[in-house]
PDB file of C-alpha atoms in Angstrom:
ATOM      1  CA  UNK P 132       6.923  12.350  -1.968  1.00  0.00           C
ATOM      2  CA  UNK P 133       7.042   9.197   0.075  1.00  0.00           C
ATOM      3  CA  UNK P 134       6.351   9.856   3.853  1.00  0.00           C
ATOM      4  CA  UNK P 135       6.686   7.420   6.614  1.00  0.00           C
ATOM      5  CA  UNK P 136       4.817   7.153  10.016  1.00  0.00           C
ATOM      6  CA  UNK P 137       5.468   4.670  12.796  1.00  0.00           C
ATOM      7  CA  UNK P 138       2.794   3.939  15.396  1.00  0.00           C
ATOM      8  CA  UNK P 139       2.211   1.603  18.488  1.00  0.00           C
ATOM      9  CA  UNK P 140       2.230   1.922  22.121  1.00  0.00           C
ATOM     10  CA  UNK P 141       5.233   3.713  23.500  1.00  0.00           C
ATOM     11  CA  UNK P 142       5.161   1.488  27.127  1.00  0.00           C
ATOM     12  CA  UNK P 143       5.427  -1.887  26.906  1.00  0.00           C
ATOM     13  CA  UNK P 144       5.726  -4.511  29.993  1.00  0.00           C
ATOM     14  CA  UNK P 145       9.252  -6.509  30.288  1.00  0.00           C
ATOM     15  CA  UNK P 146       8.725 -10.055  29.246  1.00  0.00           C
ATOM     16  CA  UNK P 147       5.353  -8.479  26.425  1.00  0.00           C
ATOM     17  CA  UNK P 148       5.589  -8.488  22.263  1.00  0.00           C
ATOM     18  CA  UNK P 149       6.124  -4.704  21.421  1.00  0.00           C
ATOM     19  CA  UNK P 150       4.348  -4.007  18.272  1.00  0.00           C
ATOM     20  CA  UNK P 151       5.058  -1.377  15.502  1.00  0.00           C
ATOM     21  CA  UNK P 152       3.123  -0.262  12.635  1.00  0.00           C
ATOM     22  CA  UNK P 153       4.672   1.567   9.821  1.00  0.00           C
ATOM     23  CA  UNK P 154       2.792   3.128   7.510  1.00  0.00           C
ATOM     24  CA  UNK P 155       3.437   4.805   3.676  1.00  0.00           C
ATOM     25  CA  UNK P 156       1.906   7.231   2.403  1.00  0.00           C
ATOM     26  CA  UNK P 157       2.675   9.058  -1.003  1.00  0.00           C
ATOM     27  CA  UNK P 158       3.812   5.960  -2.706  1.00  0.00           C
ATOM     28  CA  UNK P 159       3.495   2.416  -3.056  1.00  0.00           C
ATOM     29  CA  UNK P 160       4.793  -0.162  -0.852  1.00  0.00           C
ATOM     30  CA  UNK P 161       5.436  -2.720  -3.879  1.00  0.00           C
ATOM     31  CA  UNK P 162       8.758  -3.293  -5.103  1.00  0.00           C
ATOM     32  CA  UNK P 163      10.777  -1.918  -2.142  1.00  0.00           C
ATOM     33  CA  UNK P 164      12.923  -3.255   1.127  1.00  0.00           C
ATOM     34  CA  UNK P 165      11.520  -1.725   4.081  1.00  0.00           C
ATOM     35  CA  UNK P 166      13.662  -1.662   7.234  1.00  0.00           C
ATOM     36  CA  UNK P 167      13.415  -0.839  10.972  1.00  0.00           C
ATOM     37  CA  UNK P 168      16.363   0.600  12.915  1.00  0.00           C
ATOM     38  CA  UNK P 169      16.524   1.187  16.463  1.00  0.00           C
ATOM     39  CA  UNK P 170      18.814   3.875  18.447  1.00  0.00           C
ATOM     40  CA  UNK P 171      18.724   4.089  22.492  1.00  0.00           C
ATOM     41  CA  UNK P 172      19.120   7.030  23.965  1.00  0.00           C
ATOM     42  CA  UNK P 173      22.456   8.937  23.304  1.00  0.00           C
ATOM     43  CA  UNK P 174      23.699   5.456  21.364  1.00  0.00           C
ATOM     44  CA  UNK P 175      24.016   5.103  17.951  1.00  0.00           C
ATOM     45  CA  UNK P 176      22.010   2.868  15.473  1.00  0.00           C
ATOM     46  CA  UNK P 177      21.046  -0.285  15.497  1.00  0.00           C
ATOM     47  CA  UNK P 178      19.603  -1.870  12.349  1.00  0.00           C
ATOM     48  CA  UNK P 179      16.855  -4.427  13.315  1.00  0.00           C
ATOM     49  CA  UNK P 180      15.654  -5.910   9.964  1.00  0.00           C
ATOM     50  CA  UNK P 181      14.407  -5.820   6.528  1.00  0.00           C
ATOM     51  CA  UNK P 182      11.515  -7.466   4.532  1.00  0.00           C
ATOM     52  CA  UNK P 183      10.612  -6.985   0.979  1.00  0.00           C
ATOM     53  CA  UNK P 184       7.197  -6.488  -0.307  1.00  0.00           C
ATOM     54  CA  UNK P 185       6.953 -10.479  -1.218  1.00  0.00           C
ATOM     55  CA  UNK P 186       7.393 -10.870   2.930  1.00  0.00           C
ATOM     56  CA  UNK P 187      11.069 -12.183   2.289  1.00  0.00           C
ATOM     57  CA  UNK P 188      13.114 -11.173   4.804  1.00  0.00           C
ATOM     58  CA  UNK P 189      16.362 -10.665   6.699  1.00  0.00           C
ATOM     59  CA  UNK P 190      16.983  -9.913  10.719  1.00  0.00           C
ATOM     60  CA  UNK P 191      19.861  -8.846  12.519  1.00  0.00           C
ATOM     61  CA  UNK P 192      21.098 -12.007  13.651  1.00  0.00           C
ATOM     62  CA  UNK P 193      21.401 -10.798  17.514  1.00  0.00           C
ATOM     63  CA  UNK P 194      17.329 -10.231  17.527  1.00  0.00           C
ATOM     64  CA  UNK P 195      16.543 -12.614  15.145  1.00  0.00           C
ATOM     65  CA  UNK P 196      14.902 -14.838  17.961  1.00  0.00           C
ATOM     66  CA  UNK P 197      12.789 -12.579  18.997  1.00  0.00           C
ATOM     67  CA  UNK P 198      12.071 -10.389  15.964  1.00  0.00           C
ATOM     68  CA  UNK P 199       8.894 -11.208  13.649  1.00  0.00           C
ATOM     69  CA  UNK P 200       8.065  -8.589  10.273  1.00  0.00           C
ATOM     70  CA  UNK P 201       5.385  -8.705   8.388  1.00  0.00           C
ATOM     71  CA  UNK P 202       3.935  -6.228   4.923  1.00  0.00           C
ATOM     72  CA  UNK P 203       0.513  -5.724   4.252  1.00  0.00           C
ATOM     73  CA  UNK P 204       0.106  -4.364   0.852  1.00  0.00           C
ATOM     74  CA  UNK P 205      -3.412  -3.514   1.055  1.00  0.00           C
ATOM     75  CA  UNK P 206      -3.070  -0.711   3.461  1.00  0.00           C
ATOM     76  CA  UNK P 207       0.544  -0.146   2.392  1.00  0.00           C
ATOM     77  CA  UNK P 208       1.811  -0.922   5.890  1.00  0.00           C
ATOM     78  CA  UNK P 209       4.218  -2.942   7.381  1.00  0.00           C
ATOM     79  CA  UNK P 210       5.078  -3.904  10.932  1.00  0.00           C
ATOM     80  CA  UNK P 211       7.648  -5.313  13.354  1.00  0.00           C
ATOM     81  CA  UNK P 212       7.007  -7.714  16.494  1.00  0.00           C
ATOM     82  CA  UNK P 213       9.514  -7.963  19.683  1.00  0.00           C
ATOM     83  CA  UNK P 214       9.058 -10.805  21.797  1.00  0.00           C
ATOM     84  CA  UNK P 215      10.220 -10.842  25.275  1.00  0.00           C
ATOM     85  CA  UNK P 216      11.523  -7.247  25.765  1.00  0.00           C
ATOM     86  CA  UNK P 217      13.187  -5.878  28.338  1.00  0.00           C
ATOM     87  CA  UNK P 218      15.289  -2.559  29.271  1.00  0.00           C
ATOM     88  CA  UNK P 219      17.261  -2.944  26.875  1.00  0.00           C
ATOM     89  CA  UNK P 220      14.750  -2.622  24.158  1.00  0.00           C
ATOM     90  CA  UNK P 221      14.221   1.245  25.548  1.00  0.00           C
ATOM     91  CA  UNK P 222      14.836   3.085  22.478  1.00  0.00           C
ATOM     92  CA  UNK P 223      14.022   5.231  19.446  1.00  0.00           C
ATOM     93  CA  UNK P 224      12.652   3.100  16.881  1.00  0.00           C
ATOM     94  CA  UNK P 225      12.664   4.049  13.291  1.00  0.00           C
ATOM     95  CA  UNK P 226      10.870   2.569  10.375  1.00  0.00           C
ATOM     96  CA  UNK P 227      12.688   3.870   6.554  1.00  0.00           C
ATOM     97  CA  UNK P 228      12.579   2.813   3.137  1.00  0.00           C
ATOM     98  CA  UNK P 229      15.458   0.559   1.419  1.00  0.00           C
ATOM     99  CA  UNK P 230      16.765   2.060  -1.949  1.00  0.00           C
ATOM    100  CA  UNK P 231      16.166  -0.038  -5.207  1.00  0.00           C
ATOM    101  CA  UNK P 232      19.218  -1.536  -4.292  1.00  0.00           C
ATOM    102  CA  UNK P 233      17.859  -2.589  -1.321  1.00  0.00           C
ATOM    103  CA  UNK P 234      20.478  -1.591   1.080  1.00  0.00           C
ATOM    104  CA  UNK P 235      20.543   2.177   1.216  1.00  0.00           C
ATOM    105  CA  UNK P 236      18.063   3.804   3.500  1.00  0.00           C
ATOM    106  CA  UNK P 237      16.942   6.464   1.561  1.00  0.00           C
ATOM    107  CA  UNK P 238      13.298   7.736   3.548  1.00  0.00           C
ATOM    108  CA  UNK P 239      12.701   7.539   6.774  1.00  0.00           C
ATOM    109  CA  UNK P 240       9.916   7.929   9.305  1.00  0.00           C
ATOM    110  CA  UNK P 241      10.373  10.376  12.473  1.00  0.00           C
ATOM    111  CA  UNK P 242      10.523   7.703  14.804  1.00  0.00           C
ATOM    112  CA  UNK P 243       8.883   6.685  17.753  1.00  0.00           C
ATOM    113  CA  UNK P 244       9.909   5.893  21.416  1.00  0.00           C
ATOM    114  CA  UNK P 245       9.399   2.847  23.233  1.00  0.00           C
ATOM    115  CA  UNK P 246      10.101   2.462  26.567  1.00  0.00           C
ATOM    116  CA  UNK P 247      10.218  -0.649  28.289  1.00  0.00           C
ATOM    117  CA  UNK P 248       8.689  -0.572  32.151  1.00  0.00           C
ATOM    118  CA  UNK P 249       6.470  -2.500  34.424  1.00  0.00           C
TER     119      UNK P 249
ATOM    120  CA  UNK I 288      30.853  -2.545  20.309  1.00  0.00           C
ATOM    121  CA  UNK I 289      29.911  -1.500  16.744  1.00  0.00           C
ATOM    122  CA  UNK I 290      30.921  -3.753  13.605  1.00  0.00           C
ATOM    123  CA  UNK I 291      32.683  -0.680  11.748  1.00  0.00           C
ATOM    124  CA  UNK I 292      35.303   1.496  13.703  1.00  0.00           C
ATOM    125  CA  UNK I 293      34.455   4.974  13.696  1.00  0.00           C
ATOM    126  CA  UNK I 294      36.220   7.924  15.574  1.00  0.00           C
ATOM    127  CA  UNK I 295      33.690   8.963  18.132  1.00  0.00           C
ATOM    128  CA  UNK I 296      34.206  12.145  17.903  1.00  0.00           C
ATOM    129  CA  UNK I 297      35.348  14.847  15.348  1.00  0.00           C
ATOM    130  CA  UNK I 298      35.729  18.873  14.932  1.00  0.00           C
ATOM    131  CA  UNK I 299      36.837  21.993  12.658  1.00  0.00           C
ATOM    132  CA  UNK I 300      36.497  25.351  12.375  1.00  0.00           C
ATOM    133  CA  UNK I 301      33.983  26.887   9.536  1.00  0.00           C
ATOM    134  CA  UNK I 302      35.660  26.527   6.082  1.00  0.00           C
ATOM    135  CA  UNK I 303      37.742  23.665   7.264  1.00  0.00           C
ATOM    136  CA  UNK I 304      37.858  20.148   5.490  1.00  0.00           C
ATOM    137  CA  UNK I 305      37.121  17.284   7.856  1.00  0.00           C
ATOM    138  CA  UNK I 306      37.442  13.486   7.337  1.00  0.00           C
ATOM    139  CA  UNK I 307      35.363  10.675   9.208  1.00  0.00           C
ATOM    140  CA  UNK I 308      36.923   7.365   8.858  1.00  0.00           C
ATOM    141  CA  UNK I 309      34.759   4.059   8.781  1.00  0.00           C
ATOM    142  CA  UNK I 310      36.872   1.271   9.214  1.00  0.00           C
ATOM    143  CA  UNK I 311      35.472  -3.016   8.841  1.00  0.00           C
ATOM    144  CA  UNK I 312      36.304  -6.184   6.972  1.00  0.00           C
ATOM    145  CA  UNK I 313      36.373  -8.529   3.821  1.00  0.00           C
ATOM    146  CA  UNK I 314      32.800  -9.080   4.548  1.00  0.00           C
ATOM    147  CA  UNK I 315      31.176  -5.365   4.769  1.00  0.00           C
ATOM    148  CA  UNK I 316      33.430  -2.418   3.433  1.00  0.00           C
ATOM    149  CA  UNK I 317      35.181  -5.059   1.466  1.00  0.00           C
ATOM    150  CA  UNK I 318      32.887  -6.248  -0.807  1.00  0.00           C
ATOM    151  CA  UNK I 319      29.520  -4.232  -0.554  1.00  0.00           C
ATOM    152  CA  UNK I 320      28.627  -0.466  -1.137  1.00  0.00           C
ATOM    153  CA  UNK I 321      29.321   2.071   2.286  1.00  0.00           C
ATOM    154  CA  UNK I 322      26.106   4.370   2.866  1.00  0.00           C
ATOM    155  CA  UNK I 323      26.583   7.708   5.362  1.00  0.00           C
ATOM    156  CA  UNK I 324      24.158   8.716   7.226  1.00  0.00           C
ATOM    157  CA  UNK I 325      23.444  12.508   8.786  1.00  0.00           C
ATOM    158  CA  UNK I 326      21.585  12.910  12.241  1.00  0.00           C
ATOM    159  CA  UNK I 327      20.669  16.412  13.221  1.00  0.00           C
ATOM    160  CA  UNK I 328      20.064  16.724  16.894  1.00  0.00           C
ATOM    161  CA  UNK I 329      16.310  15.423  17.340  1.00  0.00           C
ATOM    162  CA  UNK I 330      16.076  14.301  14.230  1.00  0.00           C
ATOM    163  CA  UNK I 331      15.908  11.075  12.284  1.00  0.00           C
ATOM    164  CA  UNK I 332      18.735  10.192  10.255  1.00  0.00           C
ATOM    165  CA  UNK I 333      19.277  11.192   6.691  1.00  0.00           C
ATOM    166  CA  UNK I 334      20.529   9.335   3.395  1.00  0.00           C
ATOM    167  CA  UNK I 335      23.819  11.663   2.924  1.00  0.00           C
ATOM    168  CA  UNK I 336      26.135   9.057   0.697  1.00  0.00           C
ATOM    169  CA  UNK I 337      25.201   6.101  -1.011  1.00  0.00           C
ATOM    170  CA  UNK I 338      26.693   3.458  -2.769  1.00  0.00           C
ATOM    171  CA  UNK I 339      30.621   4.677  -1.608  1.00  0.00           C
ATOM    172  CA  UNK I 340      30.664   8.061  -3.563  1.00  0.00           C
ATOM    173  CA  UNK I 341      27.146   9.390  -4.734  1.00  0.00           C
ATOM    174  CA  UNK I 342      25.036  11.953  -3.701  1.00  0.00           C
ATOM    175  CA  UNK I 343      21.176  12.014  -3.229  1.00  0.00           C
ATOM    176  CA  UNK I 344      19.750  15.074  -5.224  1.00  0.00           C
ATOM    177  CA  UNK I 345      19.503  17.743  -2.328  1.00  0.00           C
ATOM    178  CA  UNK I 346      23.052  16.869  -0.492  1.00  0.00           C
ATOM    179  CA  UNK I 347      25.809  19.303  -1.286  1.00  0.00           C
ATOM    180  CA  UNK I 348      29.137  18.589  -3.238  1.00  0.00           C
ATOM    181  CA  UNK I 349      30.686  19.770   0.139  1.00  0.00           C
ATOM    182  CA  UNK I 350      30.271  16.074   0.861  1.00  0.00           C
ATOM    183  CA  UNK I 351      31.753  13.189  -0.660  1.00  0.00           C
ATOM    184  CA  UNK I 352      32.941   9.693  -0.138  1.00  0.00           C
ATOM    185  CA  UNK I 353      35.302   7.487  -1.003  1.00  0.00           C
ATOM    186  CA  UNK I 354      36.232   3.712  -0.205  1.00  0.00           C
ATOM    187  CA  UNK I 355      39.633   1.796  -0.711  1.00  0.00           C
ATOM    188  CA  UNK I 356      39.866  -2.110   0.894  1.00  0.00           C
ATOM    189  CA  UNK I 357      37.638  -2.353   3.870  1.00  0.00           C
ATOM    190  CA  UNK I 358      37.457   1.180   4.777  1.00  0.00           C
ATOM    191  CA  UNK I 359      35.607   4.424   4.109  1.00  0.00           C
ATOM    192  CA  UNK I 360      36.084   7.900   4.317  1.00  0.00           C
ATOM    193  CA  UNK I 361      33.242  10.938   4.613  1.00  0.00           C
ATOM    194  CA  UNK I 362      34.865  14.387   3.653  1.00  0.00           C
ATOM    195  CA  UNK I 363      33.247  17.470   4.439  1.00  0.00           C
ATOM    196  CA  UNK I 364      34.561  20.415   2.882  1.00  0.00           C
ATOM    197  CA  UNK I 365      33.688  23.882   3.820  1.00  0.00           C
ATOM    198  CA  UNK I 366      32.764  23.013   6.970  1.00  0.00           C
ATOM    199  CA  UNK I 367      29.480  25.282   7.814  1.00  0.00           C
ATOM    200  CA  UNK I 368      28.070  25.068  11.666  1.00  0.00           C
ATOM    201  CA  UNK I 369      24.723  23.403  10.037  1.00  0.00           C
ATOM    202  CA  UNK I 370      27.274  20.465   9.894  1.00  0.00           C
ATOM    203  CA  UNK I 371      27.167  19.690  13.080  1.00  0.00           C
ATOM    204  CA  UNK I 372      25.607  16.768  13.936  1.00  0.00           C
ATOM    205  CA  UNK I 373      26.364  12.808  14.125  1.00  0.00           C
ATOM    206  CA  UNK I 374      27.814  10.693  11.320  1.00  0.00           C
ATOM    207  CA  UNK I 375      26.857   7.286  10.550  1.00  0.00           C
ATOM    208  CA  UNK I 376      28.696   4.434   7.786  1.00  0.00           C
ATOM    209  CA  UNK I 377      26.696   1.451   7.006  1.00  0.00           C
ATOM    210  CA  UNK I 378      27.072  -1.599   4.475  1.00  0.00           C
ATOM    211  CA  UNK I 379      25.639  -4.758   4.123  1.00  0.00           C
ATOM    212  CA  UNK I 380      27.918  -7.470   5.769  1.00  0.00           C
ATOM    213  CA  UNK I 381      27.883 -10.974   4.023  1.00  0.00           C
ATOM    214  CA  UNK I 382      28.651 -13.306   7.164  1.00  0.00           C
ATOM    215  CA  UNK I 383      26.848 -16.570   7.871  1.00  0.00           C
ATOM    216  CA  UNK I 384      23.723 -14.307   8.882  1.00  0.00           C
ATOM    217  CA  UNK I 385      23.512 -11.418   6.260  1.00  0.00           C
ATOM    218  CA  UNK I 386      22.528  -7.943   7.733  1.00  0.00           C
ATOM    219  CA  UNK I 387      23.410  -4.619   7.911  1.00  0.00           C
ATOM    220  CA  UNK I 388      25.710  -2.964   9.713  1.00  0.00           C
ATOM    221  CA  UNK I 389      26.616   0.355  11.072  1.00  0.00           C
ATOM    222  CA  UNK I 390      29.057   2.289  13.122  1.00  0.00           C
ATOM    223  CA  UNK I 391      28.943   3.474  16.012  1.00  0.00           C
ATOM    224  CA  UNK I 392      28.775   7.181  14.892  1.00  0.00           C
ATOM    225  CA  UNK I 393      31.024  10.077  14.989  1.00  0.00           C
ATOM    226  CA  UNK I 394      29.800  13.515  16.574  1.00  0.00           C
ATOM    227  CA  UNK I 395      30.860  16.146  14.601  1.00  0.00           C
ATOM    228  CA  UNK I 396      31.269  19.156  16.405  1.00  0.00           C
ATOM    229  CA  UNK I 397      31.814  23.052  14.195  1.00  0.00           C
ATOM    230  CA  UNK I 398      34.317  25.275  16.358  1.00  0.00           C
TER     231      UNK I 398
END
């Protein structure tokens, strides 16, 4: 079955680009939304974006100015940039797989935490 | 706050029936499909309804959904303690910048 693994540095600088890599394994990364999601400590979830395996995409508009995805079929990856981060980026951040109707999350990676310190 | 309205909190006793309302507008719950999510402590969240009322193969017919206007329901029925955990609705909102949208969860806590 489809597995999903998220990977990057887990401190990044306030004011830096954090960087994300999620990667698939057990299926192809064609034909699919793929989504990250975000979820601070003890707060609930916080969808970030979604791009589709052509590189189309769609942001959540209060990040959209700082929020960059990108696929790379080839390696069946795809990844998400943060510009400019600060505390408030601190979180839990999850990379899962859009349903063929490309809204329902249906697989999702364990997550990984990024915390946001000088 | 959270574009859908959810309680933040919810509870019942084992064999119970419980009910998690997920309340928005014309331009989520209105006119797009409400997904619930499941998030065991420490764990990532889990596909538990999708598309209002249907169940990924693996979820139990203990749960179901339902949607009338621009809100949602999530009804657990014979409430089991492995039910604990936090709740989450989503759907797709159609305002000037299209995304997705969640509530702000409801912790649901077996007696």
């Amino acid at each position: 079955q489809v597995q999903l693994q998220e990977s990057g540095p887990g401190l990044v600088k306030p004011s830096e680009t954090l960087s994300l890599t999620c990667t698939v394994s057990g299926g192809s990364i064609s034909s699919y939304y793929w989504s990250w999601i975000r979820q601070p400590a003890g707060k609930g979830l916080e969808w970030i974006g979604r791009i589709y395996t052509s590189g189309s995409t769609n942001y959540n508009p209060s990040l959209k100015s700082r929020v960059t995805m990108s696929v790379d079929t080839s390696k069946n990856q795809f990844s998400l940039k943060l510009s400019s981060v600060t505390a408030a980026d601190t979180a839990v951040y999850y990379c899962a797989r859009m349903d063929l109707s490309g809204y329902g999350m249906d697989v999702w990676g364990q997550g990984t935490t990024v915390t946001v310190s000088s | 706050q959270s574009v859908l309205t959810q309680p933040p909190s919810a509870s019942g006793t084992p064999g119970q029936r419980v009910t998690i309302s997920c309340s928005g507008s014309s331009s989520n719950i209105g006119s797009n499909y409400v997904y619930w999510y499941q998030q065991l402590p420490g764990t990532a969240p889990k596909l538990l309804i999708y598309r209002n009322n249907q169940r990924p193969s693996g979820v139990p017919d203990r749960f179901s959904g339902s949607k009338s206007g621009t809100s949602a329901s999530l009804a657990i029925s014979g409430l089991r303690s492995e039910d604990e955990a936090d709740y989450y609705c989503a759907a797709w909102d159609d305002s000037l910048s299209a995304s997705m949208v969640f509530g702000g969860g409801t912790k649901l806590t077996v007696l």
